[in-house]
Amino acid sequence: MGWSIKTLIREIVASRTYRTASPPLSPEALEVDPLNHLWSVREPRRLDGESLRDAILTVSGDLDPQMYGPSVAVHLTPFMTGRGRPGASGPLDGDRRRSIYLEVRRNFLSPMMLAFDSPNPHQTLGKRNESNVPAQSLILLNDPFVVEQAGRMASRLIEDAPEVEARIAALYLRALARAPSETETRYALAFLQQQAAEIGVAEWRDDPAVWADLCHAVFNLKEFMFIE
Amino acid sequence: MGHHCGRYIQAPMSRRDILRQGASGFGAFALAGLLGRSALASGLPGGGPTRANPLPHFAPRANAVIFLYMDGGPSQVDTFDPKPRLLAEDGKPFGMKMEATQFDNNGNTLGSPWKFRPYGQSGTRVSDLFAHVGKHADDLCVVRSMTSPFSEHTNANYFLHTGLGLSGRPSMGAWASYGLGSAAENLPGFVVLNGGLIPPGGLECFGSSFLEARHQGSIFKPNDEAVANIQPTEASPTLQRQKLDLIAQLDRDFADRLGRNDAVETAIANYELAFRMQSAVPELMDISGESTETQSLYGLDAEFAPTRTYGKQCLLARRLVERGVRFIELTCPAIGGNDRWDQHANLRQSHESNARAVDQPIAGLLTDLKRRGMLETTLVIWGAEFGRTPFAQGTNGRDHNPFGFSMWLAGGGIKGGTVYGATDDYGYKAVDRPVEIHDLHATMLHLLGIDHTRLTVPFGGREMRLTDVHGHVVRDILA
């Protein structure tokens, strides 16, 4: 393998241990090793801020995989003010680049990254915090970037999969890497029609707004933001 | 929780972690109950609230802090530190050795253009710039001997806010939130009411650094959309509610499959909390229920727009304290033609308009807190990163002066009607009982019921504190 990190990662993620499902601690394990020191299971992990943003861009189909080059200017919200504020804001979608290419500007850090515990750039940090706060829910629910990505994903899905149930299946496959259960498909269908009724559109099957709402809901699933 | 060598911050203790901890499981749970929901919510090991280190450490005198941050550095000799000698020697060469200043354009001695008058039974002398606040002299403890090692805004601001003159440490509000949690149901523990001016140093002045993100100062604006991402993007509340219902439904199955993992359960619960915050914030901001008398007490009907802005901030500060928020910082409103309180020139005109913006609202806040019985348990701190030189910069300004300046504290366990410490005859350097910013932090935490030496977090190989290895509680100013 030499010193190739990529090869190492491939070796790890392809291993049986890594791919083994991780059920909750068994009653026996809870008895002998309640703190899971012996790693009988792997506890779910929340995605880092950068990974979460990258995941949203990836499943929406919007990601620009281009590597290298200068970073993309940070998007400025009205809450980011003060001395040294850049004259112009960067794009809301960060030019659809991976988060590693987003500019880290000392006094104007991305609010989404801050809420998801990306470390500040002034010092080294041994291990990131993994906090779990409502500000994160508010970002995933109401931030224009997330909403915009849901819309873009919906448009692509409508184009790619003409049939409704296949479209739901495509959404699940992209976002959660699995097929939906029958129940989940039923929930999704009911939701699409509820939203359509509330918006007042009669023909919901290809309506971008109701599909955007479904995509947006999927971005907010815990299954999407946690790694099992 | 896995192994660690004390280098890392552990994840917060969850209910299940506590139960898991074997034989004393239920004992620990009961104790955690005594710590209170809010303490548990911020429960980190290390120096945070734990079984071995329950917080508060002793009975608090204050439940909340309101920090009235005077961006740029008001002049002590024109506000709370009268110096007749400056007037006597006005225009003459300065009578002491002058240290290097920011601009090194030092002029002659500059007497204060404002009169000082004695107020209240204590007779504390306050300048006409703060004629409204002066009336509360018997509730104030004016500390006239503040010092700081930094004479430049950015470093001095980091130092004032975090106890270190470089960026990257948690803000004092984040420490308060970490130590005590938020007692508010639907609001964070540390709120910054941004009147318009974010201090030099930027939002890092309000950061949580190695504390969890929940302790970051949340920026609220007194007007317009108050909080980022609080406004639903859906066209109707029903559309959002239906979306949340679908999310909850699907999450339920996922959570069951994982056997009710705590992190996932918390993330699910956060959605309901976020939903409630969407209405809690507009409810907070809606001041139509406040009487006309109260609104004009704060200056909401003032002619000068910055007074109205700051008045709204002060009123919101009271409403945040009522809702259980621990630490509220107010930044200054932007005033056209002024650069903050940073009067390198045009002292007279610009200090006048700065004071006009904040004097009446602050006095209104003190009056209102007092008549509602809230001042006793709310610590109000007025101050800045440094003061200004008693000699002129050019002819009509003053340069930065970190060697001696004034702050005042009121309420929450502070001995009112007092003056602590003194500067020399010129108001240049603290000579009697100098107080460091670390001492201010130690005293503030003390009043919140926290021993500043025992509120620590393991980071970078050692236990970190707001006061680092410094700080003494200024006991003489405690009631």
XYZ file of C-alpha atoms in Angstrom:
707
model
C 0.000 0.000 0.000
C 2.945 2.267 0.556
C 1.853 5.564 2.036
C -1.317 6.010 0.001
C -4.064 7.247 2.302
C -6.630 6.651 -0.402
C -5.657 2.993 -0.568
C -5.759 2.759 3.199
C -9.242 4.236 3.344
C -10.413 1.860 0.651
C -8.984 -1.067 2.614
C -10.789 0.070 5.764
C -14.191 0.798 4.280
C -14.172 -2.429 2.269
C -13.421 -4.521 5.341
C -16.020 -6.783 6.882
C -15.649 -5.062 10.241
C -16.414 -1.665 8.776
C -19.415 -2.922 6.850
C -20.895 -4.923 9.702
C -24.260 -3.572 10.768
C -24.198 -1.874 14.122
C -27.222 -2.832 16.174
C -27.851 -1.307 19.604
C -25.863 -2.648 22.547
C -27.192 -6.085 23.449
C -28.467 -6.646 26.993
C -25.369 -8.811 27.644
C -23.033 -6.101 26.368
C -24.873 -3.513 28.430
C -24.170 -5.750 31.435
C -20.442 -6.347 30.925
C -19.348 -3.270 28.948
C -21.941 -0.530 29.372
C -19.609 2.210 28.124
C -18.756 0.215 25.019
C -15.030 0.372 25.720
C -14.597 -2.887 23.814
C -16.388 -1.535 20.739
C -18.924 -4.322 20.453
C -20.944 -1.831 18.420
C -20.226 1.383 16.581
C -22.404 4.227 17.794
C -23.926 6.423 15.086
C -22.043 9.598 14.295
C -23.406 12.921 13.126
C -21.875 14.164 9.895
C -19.451 17.057 10.237
C -20.673 20.380 8.889
C -18.513 20.111 5.779
C -19.581 16.545 5.072
C -23.213 17.410 5.572
C -23.015 20.276 3.106
C -21.112 18.077 0.648
C -23.713 15.344 1.068
C -26.530 17.762 0.280
C -24.722 18.962 -2.848
C -23.949 15.405 -3.901
C -27.464 14.017 -3.617
C -29.024 17.114 -5.158
C -26.781 16.463 -8.144
C -25.400 19.967 -7.912
C -21.867 19.201 -6.765
C -19.057 20.495 -8.907
C -16.322 17.911 -8.309
C -13.586 20.177 -9.641
C -10.434 19.933 -7.582
C -7.831 22.553 -6.644
C -7.817 26.233 -7.437
C -8.561 29.260 -5.297
C -11.222 29.055 -2.628
C -14.750 30.385 -3.108
C -15.590 33.599 -1.244
C -17.730 33.118 1.843
C -21.428 33.851 1.493
C -22.326 36.827 3.695
C -25.633 37.017 5.528
C -27.004 40.249 7.075
C -25.834 38.877 10.452
C -22.203 38.866 9.381
C -21.130 42.465 9.864
C -18.181 44.290 11.328
C -14.776 45.641 10.505
C -13.143 43.948 7.525
C -16.402 42.732 5.981
C -15.634 41.783 2.388
C -17.079 44.156 -0.186
C -18.989 41.421 -1.947
C -20.639 38.244 -0.789
C -19.706 34.877 -2.228
C -22.414 32.776 -3.880
C -25.057 31.125 -1.706
C -24.192 27.711 -3.106
C -20.443 28.230 -2.824
C -20.193 27.691 -6.579
C -21.379 24.142 -5.786
C -17.833 23.232 -4.789
C -16.935 20.890 -1.943
C -16.809 22.575 1.440
C -13.043 22.251 1.599
C -12.906 24.897 -1.141
C -14.985 27.404 0.829
C -12.994 30.368 1.997
C -12.267 30.496 5.718
C -12.195 34.201 6.480
C -11.096 34.845 10.030
C -13.878 37.079 11.270
C -16.534 35.978 8.801
C -16.877 32.260 9.250
C -19.738 30.331 7.703
C -22.683 30.255 10.148
C -23.625 26.757 8.998
C -20.137 25.458 9.712
C -20.066 27.217 13.076
C -23.368 25.686 14.111
C -22.094 22.237 13.189
C -18.906 22.585 15.270
C -16.350 23.250 12.556
C -13.384 24.439 14.592
C -12.375 28.048 14.454
C -9.214 28.522 12.433
C -7.143 30.179 15.141
C -5.841 27.118 16.894
C -5.471 23.398 16.567
C -8.175 21.179 17.963
C -7.519 17.560 18.951
C -11.055 16.440 18.355
C -14.144 18.235 17.171
C -17.137 18.704 19.342
C -20.183 16.875 18.147
C -22.930 19.014 19.528
C -26.573 18.537 18.919
C -28.471 21.812 19.045
C -31.665 23.322 17.653
C -29.666 25.906 15.684
C -28.649 22.988 13.469
C -32.275 22.051 12.920
C -33.092 25.668 12.113
C -30.367 25.762 9.475
C -31.510 22.546 7.823
C -35.131 23.704 7.977
C -34.853 27.348 6.999
C -31.489 28.153 5.471
C -31.851 29.357 1.869
C -28.931 27.161 0.740
C -30.623 23.966 1.919
C -33.977 25.013 0.494
C -32.357 25.909 -2.835
C -30.640 22.527 -3.026
C -33.929 20.738 -2.330
C -35.453 22.600 -5.262
C -32.609 21.674 -7.576
C -32.768 18.057 -6.530
C -36.513 17.987 -7.187
C -36.101 19.353 -10.712
C -33.520 16.719 -11.518
C -35.645 13.910 -10.085
C -38.683 14.994 -12.076
C -36.580 14.956 -15.219
C -34.797 11.679 -14.504
C -37.666 9.512 -13.289
C -40.999 10.073 -14.987
C -42.957 7.722 -12.762
C -43.865 8.778 -9.246
C -42.945 5.682 -7.262
C -39.706 5.229 -9.178
C -38.930 8.835 -8.400
C -39.373 8.256 -4.687
C -37.141 5.211 -4.971
C -34.506 7.282 -6.778
C -34.648 9.892 -4.050
C -34.093 7.276 -1.355
C -31.292 5.634 -3.267
C -29.484 8.902 -3.769
C -29.944 10.291 -0.275
C -29.951 7.175 1.895
C -28.311 4.579 -0.341
C -31.236 2.177 -0.043
C -34.689 1.572 -1.421
C -37.691 2.897 0.482
C -39.920 0.444 2.307
C -43.536 0.146 1.237
C -44.564 2.175 4.253
C -42.081 4.890 3.427
C -43.326 5.080 -0.140
C -46.872 5.362 1.181
C -45.876 8.161 3.580
C -44.127 10.002 0.778
C -47.107 9.726 -1.560
C -49.475 10.952 1.121
C -47.146 13.844 1.923
C -46.857 14.927 -1.713
C -50.626 15.102 -1.977
C -51.025 16.907 1.349
C -48.539 19.569 0.296
C -50.233 19.895 -3.098
C -53.610 20.354 -1.424
C -52.200 23.041 0.860
C -50.465 24.889 -1.971
C -53.554 24.453 -4.115
C -52.113 22.604 -7.101
C -54.345 20.000 -8.632
C -51.719 18.144 -10.636
C -49.162 17.206 -7.999
C -47.337 14.437 -9.835
C -44.815 16.638 -11.580
C -45.098 19.744 -9.454
C -41.597 20.987 -8.574
C -42.712 22.667 -5.334
C -44.176 19.567 -3.699
C -41.191 17.458 -4.744
C -38.854 20.110 -3.397
C -40.652 19.789 -0.077
C -40.140 16.031 -0.077
C -36.434 16.415 -0.891
C -36.156 19.037 1.822
C -37.734 16.656 4.319
C -35.208 13.972 3.363
C -32.283 16.386 3.995
C -33.695 16.723 7.489
C -33.901 13.004 8.222
C -31.667 11.791 11.009
C -30.781 8.889 8.773
C -29.339 11.440 6.351
C -27.271 13.339 8.891
C -26.036 10.400 10.948
C -23.667 7.656 9.840
C -24.726 4.301 11.160
C -18.009 7.166 25.112
C -14.675 5.647 24.249
C -11.188 5.913 25.700
C -9.428 9.183 25.837
C -6.363 10.536 27.570
C -7.861 13.698 28.909
C -6.881 15.532 25.763
C -10.328 15.644 24.354
C -13.601 17.096 25.416
C -15.968 14.229 25.956
C -19.463 14.235 24.579
C -21.996 15.523 27.086
C -23.280 13.019 29.589
C -26.653 11.818 28.498
C -29.399 10.407 30.619
C -28.430 6.957 29.519
C -24.737 7.499 30.197
C -25.624 8.394 33.726
C -27.833 5.353 34.118
C -25.173 3.156 32.600
C -22.650 4.061 35.214
C -23.313 0.898 37.108
C -24.141 0.429 40.728
C -24.654 4.044 41.646
C -26.729 4.570 38.538
C -29.889 5.794 40.122
C -28.019 7.702 42.790
C -26.232 9.598 40.087
C -29.467 10.158 38.263
C -31.069 11.649 41.335
C -28.083 13.924 41.788
C -28.256 14.988 38.200
C -31.863 15.864 38.909
C -30.707 18.111 41.714
C -28.321 19.859 39.352
C -31.359 20.910 37.464
C -32.315 20.430 33.884
C -30.334 23.400 32.705
C -27.110 22.322 34.363
C -27.479 18.837 32.975
C -28.115 20.220 29.546
C -24.642 21.694 29.447
C -23.121 18.799 31.359
C -19.568 18.247 30.312
C -16.972 16.568 32.461
C -13.713 18.285 33.279
C -14.595 21.439 35.103
C -18.147 21.505 33.862
C -21.103 20.428 35.929
C -20.424 16.849 37.037
C -20.986 14.746 40.091
C -17.619 15.811 41.494
C -18.081 19.432 40.535
C -21.731 20.404 40.755
C -22.594 23.865 39.531
C -23.269 26.427 40.741
C -20.433 26.043 43.251
C -22.266 28.183 45.790
C -25.438 30.216 46.041
C -25.498 32.673 43.137
C -26.254 36.343 43.675
C -27.127 36.846 40.038
C -28.949 34.626 37.548
C -28.047 36.668 34.531
C -25.561 39.222 33.251
C -26.288 42.165 30.963
C -23.062 43.517 29.512
C -23.389 47.016 28.088
C -20.366 47.038 25.833
C -19.230 50.549 24.937
C -17.412 49.836 21.702
C -14.275 51.865 21.105
C -13.510 53.045 24.620
C -15.347 55.987 26.201
C -13.201 58.497 28.022
C -13.124 57.891 31.762
C -12.256 61.518 32.515
C -15.363 62.657 30.653
C -17.800 60.168 32.174
C -17.229 58.536 35.568
C -13.801 59.748 36.761
C -13.798 63.507 37.433
C -10.386 65.193 37.362
C -10.424 68.885 38.306
C -6.686 69.091 37.721
C -7.221 68.533 33.991
C -9.387 71.625 33.874
C -6.897 73.620 35.904
C -4.114 72.650 33.498
C -6.216 72.637 30.349
C -4.110 73.505 27.302
C -0.823 73.230 29.196
C 1.821 70.574 28.552
C 0.837 67.294 30.197
C 2.258 66.910 33.690
C 3.236 63.235 33.521
C 5.394 61.127 31.260
C 3.300 60.136 28.260
C 3.488 56.512 27.164
C 3.471 55.633 23.483
C -0.026 55.948 22.058
C -1.723 54.498 19.029
C -1.161 57.545 16.868
C 1.590 59.268 18.839
C 0.115 62.615 18.010
C -0.104 63.714 21.625
C -1.180 67.239 22.414
C -1.608 69.135 25.642
C -3.668 68.447 28.728
C -7.354 68.393 27.861
C -9.902 69.232 30.543
C -13.297 67.662 30.268
C -15.836 69.750 28.357
C -18.544 68.286 30.612
C -19.517 69.171 34.149
C -19.528 66.509 36.839
C -22.250 66.517 39.485
C -22.744 64.498 42.631
C -25.740 62.147 42.569
C -27.801 60.386 45.212
C -26.906 59.757 48.805
C -23.534 58.397 47.803
C -22.658 61.596 45.987
C -20.855 59.678 43.247
C -19.797 62.214 40.666
C -20.926 61.569 37.118
C -20.557 63.823 34.092
C -23.441 65.419 32.264
C -22.907 62.919 29.462
C -24.611 60.375 31.708
C -27.150 62.540 33.472
C -29.784 59.781 33.341
C -27.485 57.022 34.557
C -26.210 59.405 37.231
C -29.590 59.266 38.920
C -28.900 55.604 39.617
C -25.579 56.378 41.337
C -26.770 54.715 44.536
C -27.100 51.421 42.651
C -23.753 51.654 40.876
C -20.330 50.556 41.912
C -17.972 52.596 39.760
C -14.592 50.928 39.381
C -12.179 53.710 38.480
C -9.050 51.595 38.369
C -9.593 49.209 35.470
C -6.504 48.249 33.516
C -5.793 46.259 30.382
C -2.512 45.194 28.801
C -3.739 46.043 25.297
C -4.045 49.475 23.741
C -5.351 48.373 20.350
C -9.041 47.560 19.810
C -8.876 44.052 18.384
C -6.556 42.559 20.973
C -8.186 44.526 23.754
C -11.605 43.255 22.676
C -10.512 39.645 22.601
C -8.976 40.178 26.022
C -12.091 41.855 27.422
C -14.372 39.165 26.019
C -12.316 36.007 26.385
C -9.483 36.714 28.816
C -6.840 36.304 26.104
C -5.611 39.038 23.777
C -5.694 36.730 20.761
C -8.704 35.279 19.026
C -9.828 31.737 19.578
C -10.925 31.431 23.195
C -14.509 31.133 24.456
C -16.307 34.375 25.219
C -17.309 35.130 28.803
C -20.937 34.637 27.762
C -20.076 31.186 26.441
C -18.426 30.358 29.781
C -21.531 31.505 31.638
C -23.696 29.362 29.378
C -21.316 26.419 29.764
C -21.295 26.714 33.536
C -24.964 27.248 34.136
C -26.761 26.308 30.928
C -29.733 28.235 29.692
C -32.730 28.395 31.958
C -34.741 29.498 28.951
C -37.056 26.955 27.378
C -36.724 28.012 23.791
C -33.780 30.401 23.725
C -29.992 29.999 23.883
C -27.929 30.793 26.982
C -25.853 33.575 25.419
C -27.426 36.251 23.259
C -25.754 39.229 21.593
C -28.182 42.038 20.818
C -26.451 43.683 17.912
C -27.359 47.343 17.687
C -25.300 47.654 14.508
C -21.641 47.642 15.473
C -19.820 44.335 15.720
C -16.618 45.150 17.618
C -13.176 45.082 16.003
C -12.160 41.448 16.383
C -15.462 40.394 14.915
C -17.795 37.614 15.891
C -14.872 35.783 17.479
C -15.511 38.033 20.479
C -18.670 35.962 20.995
C -17.368 32.530 20.003
C -17.484 29.272 21.934
C -14.077 27.999 20.766
C -13.410 24.644 22.442
C -16.759 24.693 24.212
C -19.688 23.200 22.330
C -21.357 25.215 19.591
C -24.470 25.628 21.757
C -22.560 28.131 23.907
C -21.816 30.514 21.017
C -23.323 33.922 21.313
C -26.457 33.952 19.177
C -26.695 37.219 17.315
C -30.119 38.846 17.600
C -30.902 42.038 15.750
C -33.293 44.411 17.476
C -35.161 45.114 14.257
C -36.200 43.280 11.105
C -35.585 39.551 11.088
C -34.123 39.070 14.550
C -32.357 35.741 14.210
C -30.874 33.995 11.194
C -32.891 31.070 9.863
C -35.723 31.623 12.323
C -38.153 32.525 9.577
C -39.752 29.497 7.906
C -39.360 29.511 4.148
C -42.623 27.703 3.509
C -45.520 29.733 2.204
C -47.779 28.648 5.043
C -47.320 27.240 8.556
C -49.254 24.133 7.514
C -46.724 23.346 4.809
C -43.955 23.372 7.375
C -45.976 21.475 9.965
C -46.740 18.706 7.474
C -43.082 18.535 6.564
C -42.085 18.249 10.212
C -44.701 15.554 10.743
C -43.298 13.523 7.875
C -39.755 13.951 9.220
C -40.882 12.860 12.685
C -42.702 9.845 11.282
C -39.695 8.657 9.266
C -37.224 9.454 12.043
C -39.199 7.308 14.452
C -38.465 4.136 12.492
C -34.808 5.043 12.168
C -34.524 5.731 15.890
C -36.224 2.459 16.759
C -33.842 0.571 14.527
C -30.918 2.138 16.409
C -32.383 1.250 19.784
C -33.047 4.806 20.891
C -29.558 6.168 20.536
C -29.220 9.327 22.631
C -27.636 11.516 19.972
C -30.345 10.630 17.490
C -33.113 11.095 20.060
C -31.713 14.524 20.909
C -31.518 15.473 17.245
C -35.176 14.490 16.873
C -36.185 16.491 19.932
C -34.256 19.481 18.553
C -36.717 19.728 15.695
C -39.603 20.327 18.042
C -37.492 22.836 19.958
C -36.507 24.569 16.729
C -40.166 24.700 15.752
C -41.023 26.341 19.075
C -38.091 28.775 18.737
C -39.656 29.987 15.512
C -42.492 31.381 17.554
C -40.537 32.159 20.744
C -38.317 34.657 18.949
C -41.118 36.693 17.346
C -42.890 36.599 20.717
C -39.743 37.963 22.361
C -39.397 40.689 19.762
C -43.021 41.768 19.921
C -43.020 44.584 22.443
C -46.564 45.748 21.747
C -47.559 44.353 25.159
C -45.214 46.798 26.908
C -46.959 49.898 28.188
C -46.421 53.274 26.555
C -44.857 54.424 29.799
C -42.331 51.562 29.722
C -41.533 52.160 26.084
C -40.818 55.820 26.632
C -38.836 55.013 29.771
C -36.376 53.204 27.487
C -36.423 56.043 24.977
C -38.362 54.231 22.286
C -40.101 57.490 21.441
C -36.860 59.480 21.365
C -36.163 61.848 18.534
C -32.666 60.456 17.969
C -32.872 57.163 16.037
C -29.840 55.518 17.740
C -31.517 56.135 21.107
C -34.555 54.234 19.875
C -32.357 51.370 18.658
C -30.451 51.111 21.925
C -33.679 51.516 23.868
C -35.134 48.524 22.059
C -31.965 46.557 22.824
C -32.213 47.435 26.520
C -35.877 46.493 26.647
C -35.156 43.220 24.857
C -32.346 42.555 27.332
C -34.850 42.723 30.168
C -37.214 40.416 28.274
C -34.376 37.950 27.669
C -33.493 37.926 31.372
C -37.144 37.259 32.169
C -37.012 34.248 29.858
C -33.949 32.773 31.548
C -31.114 33.730 29.201
C -27.840 33.817 31.164
C -25.675 36.336 29.396
C -26.786 39.180 27.189
C -24.357 41.511 25.520
C -25.457 44.729 23.845
C -23.338 46.185 21.089
C -23.619 49.863 20.219
C -25.816 51.294 17.496
C -24.040 52.798 14.509
C -24.155 56.584 14.565
C -23.488 58.458 11.361
C -20.234 60.427 11.443
C -18.904 58.581 14.513
C -16.493 55.731 14.721
C -17.862 54.110 17.890
C -16.638 55.696 21.160
C -13.248 55.908 19.508
C -12.833 59.660 19.503
C -9.367 60.355 18.219
C -10.858 63.700 17.202
C -14.097 65.599 17.755
C -14.412 64.332 21.287
C -17.089 66.779 22.227
C -19.508 66.244 19.399
C -19.104 62.485 19.101
C -19.083 61.559 22.787
C -22.192 63.705 23.055
C -24.059 61.743 20.391
C -22.827 58.378 21.701
C -24.037 59.237 25.171
C -27.289 60.523 23.759
C -27.864 57.087 22.232
C -27.230 55.027 25.358
C -27.729 57.162 28.491
C -31.503 57.241 28.690
C -32.004 53.597 27.621
C -29.505 52.356 30.218
C -31.161 54.431 32.937
C -34.528 53.114 31.769
C -33.232 49.563 31.992
C -31.978 50.095 35.551
C -35.277 51.684 36.597
C -37.316 48.928 35.021
C -35.208 46.085 36.418
C -35.397 47.650 39.844
C -39.128 48.195 39.972
C -39.722 44.644 38.806
C -37.447 43.307 41.516
C -35.073 41.933 38.889
C -32.051 44.134 39.557
C -31.226 42.153 42.689
C -30.540 39.063 40.605
C -29.314 40.665 37.397
C -25.734 41.850 37.124
C -25.384 44.856 34.838
C -21.883 45.728 33.627
C -21.008 48.884 31.703
C -17.595 49.207 30.127
C -15.217 48.922 27.228
C -11.870 47.520 26.156
C -9.991 50.564 27.457
C -10.346 54.274 28.203
C -8.847 57.377 26.691
C -5.887 59.636 27.310
C -6.323 62.674 29.570
C -4.157 64.601 27.142
C -5.348 65.511 23.702
C -4.708 63.711 20.508
C -4.209 66.606 18.117
C -6.317 69.347 19.595
C -9.782 67.932 20.179
C -9.502 64.161 20.476
C -8.196 61.582 22.904
C -6.114 58.476 22.112
C -6.420 54.970 23.594
C -5.516 54.505 27.243
C -5.373 51.034 28.796
C -3.557 52.160 31.966
C -6.556 53.338 33.920
C -10.221 53.545 32.990
C -13.689 53.196 34.457
C -16.359 50.555 34.380
C -19.412 50.245 36.526
C -21.397 47.341 37.842
C -24.898 47.305 39.285
C -27.419 44.851 40.680
C -26.853 41.116 41.255
C -24.813 41.195 44.469
C -22.947 44.465 43.846
C -22.571 47.052 46.578
C -24.318 50.104 45.154
C -23.393 53.725 45.763
C -19.715 52.929 45.875
C -16.544 53.868 44.066
C -13.664 51.425 43.958
C -10.060 52.232 43.150
C -8.669 55.417 41.675
C -6.475 56.810 38.945
C -3.827 59.463 39.498
C -4.682 63.176 39.569
C -4.835 63.261 35.787
C -6.953 60.172 35.360
C -4.162 58.557 33.371
C -3.092 55.459 35.276
C -4.723 53.333 37.952
C -2.874 53.943 41.205
C -5.229 52.721 43.897
C -6.252 49.038 43.908
C -5.925 48.397 40.147
C -8.412 45.916 38.739
C -7.568 43.623 35.838
C -10.075 42.306 33.317
C -9.331 38.866 34.805
C -10.592 40.210 38.140
C -13.742 41.462 36.466
C -14.295 37.984 35.003
C -13.593 36.280 38.329
C -16.016 38.605 40.096
C -18.688 38.144 37.461
C -18.459 34.346 37.690
C -18.442 34.580 41.485
C -21.733 36.463 41.433
C -23.147 33.750 39.173
C -22.222 31.206 41.833
C -19.127 29.953 40.044
C -15.612 29.628 41.430
C -13.551 30.828 38.459
C -10.719 28.459 39.357
C -13.006 25.449 39.149
C -14.830 26.107 35.894
C -12.389 24.449 33.545
C -12.198 22.524 30.307
C -9.355 20.213 29.294
C -7.909 21.572 26.086
C -4.463 21.667 24.529
C -3.004 19.533 27.274
C -4.231 21.433 30.286
C -7.304 22.704 32.070
C -8.468 26.002 30.553
C -10.323 28.744 32.439
C -11.869 32.063 31.530
C -9.314 33.626 33.854
C -6.443 31.360 32.754
C -4.087 31.386 35.765
C -5.122 34.871 36.881
C -8.019 36.677 38.464
C -9.121 37.651 41.949
C -12.667 38.215 43.061
C -12.967 41.886 44.016
C -14.665 41.162 47.325
C -14.852 44.794 48.424
C -17.454 45.594 45.800
C -19.784 42.750 46.775
C -22.901 43.554 48.770
